[in-house]
Amino acid sequence: MPTAVLTDRERAAVQAYLRLLHTVRAAFDVPPGSHRPPVVPPAVLAEAEAALAEAGLTGTEERFFRLLRQAGATH
């Protein structure tokens, strides 16, 4: 399968999404019985949203997730 070359903006969107994903996972990785609610810093979410918008990927989830798969295949 040919691999597409990501633009700088697409790469930034993928990286911001991955940072958001890792942050969300960490927020939900609390010890059992913990009374601390999961918190995702608004700045992390805002960064991902801005990067997606800058790359023209808002509302194009199918295209974005294809880019994620392609980026993962190159690492």
Short mmCIF file of C-alpha atoms in Angstrom, two decimals:
data_model
loop_
_atom_site.label_atom_id
_atom_site.label_comp_id
_atom_site.label_asym_id
_atom_site.label_seq_id
_atom_site.Cartn_x
_atom_site.Cartn_y
_atom_site.Cartn_z
CA MET A 1 0.00 0.00 0.00
CA PRO A 2 1.49 3.37 -0.95
CA THR A 3 2.21 5.72 1.89
CA ALA A 4 1.14 9.34 1.56
CA VAL A 5 3.53 12.03 2.67
CA LEU A 6 1.94 14.16 5.35
CA THR A 7 2.06 17.91 5.06
CA ASP A 8 3.48 19.85 8.00
CA ARG A 9 -0.05 20.84 9.04
CA GLU A 10 -1.33 17.27 8.80
CA ARG A 11 1.64 16.03 10.82
CA ALA A 12 0.98 18.71 13.46
CA ALA A 13 -2.68 17.64 13.62
CA VAL A 14 -1.72 13.98 14.06
CA GLN A 15 0.80 14.87 16.78
CA ALA A 16 -1.70 17.09 18.62
CA TYR A 17 -4.31 14.34 18.44
CA LEU A 18 -1.86 11.79 19.84
CA ARG A 19 -0.95 14.16 22.70
CA LEU A 20 -4.68 14.54 23.42
CA LEU A 21 -5.16 10.77 23.32
CA HIS A 22 -2.29 10.17 25.76
CA THR A 23 -3.60 12.91 28.06
CA VAL A 24 -7.10 11.41 28.09
CA ARG A 25 -5.72 7.95 28.80
CA ALA A 26 -3.64 9.32 31.68
CA ALA A 27 -6.64 11.19 33.06
CA PHE A 28 -8.68 7.99 33.18
CA ASP A 29 -5.81 5.89 34.55
CA VAL A 30 -6.64 6.41 38.22
CA PRO A 31 -6.34 3.82 40.96
CA PRO A 32 -9.52 1.86 41.74
CA GLY A 33 -11.53 3.57 44.44
CA SER A 34 -10.02 6.95 43.69
CA HIS A 35 -12.42 9.81 44.09
CA ARG A 36 -10.52 12.02 41.69
CA PRO A 37 -12.55 12.77 38.56
CA PRO A 38 -10.74 12.49 35.22
CA VAL A 39 -9.61 15.89 34.00
CA VAL A 40 -8.34 16.79 30.54
CA PRO A 41 -6.68 20.21 30.47
CA PRO A 42 -8.62 22.52 28.13
CA ALA A 43 -5.36 23.67 26.52
CA VAL A 44 -4.65 20.15 25.23
CA LEU A 45 -8.10 19.89 23.68
CA ALA A 46 -7.82 23.39 22.22
CA GLU A 47 -4.43 22.55 20.69
CA ALA A 48 -5.86 19.48 18.95
CA GLU A 49 -8.88 21.39 17.68
CA ALA A 50 -6.72 24.24 16.37
CA ALA A 51 -4.30 21.85 14.65
CA LEU A 52 -7.17 19.98 12.99
CA ALA A 53 -8.68 23.24 11.78
CA GLU A 54 -5.31 24.52 10.53
CA ALA A 55 -4.84 21.31 8.52
CA GLY A 56 -8.37 21.54 7.11
CA LEU A 57 -9.37 18.31 8.84
CA THR A 58 -12.39 19.39 10.86
CA GLY A 59 -15.44 17.42 9.82
CA THR A 60 -13.33 14.97 7.82
CA GLU A 61 -12.86 12.22 10.37
CA GLU A 62 -12.44 9.46 7.79
CA ARG A 63 -9.57 11.32 6.09
CA PHE A 64 -7.98 12.19 9.44
CA PHE A 65 -8.03 8.60 10.73
CA ARG A 66 -6.55 7.42 7.42
CA LEU A 67 -3.68 9.89 8.02
CA LEU A 68 -3.27 8.49 11.54
CA ARG A 69 -3.01 4.94 10.19
CA GLN A 70 -0.49 6.08 7.59
CA ALA A 71 1.56 7.97 10.17
CA GLY A 72 1.56 4.91 12.43
CA ALA A 73 2.80 2.72 9.59
CA THR A 74 5.82 4.94 9.10
CA HIS A 75 7.00 4.77 12.73
#
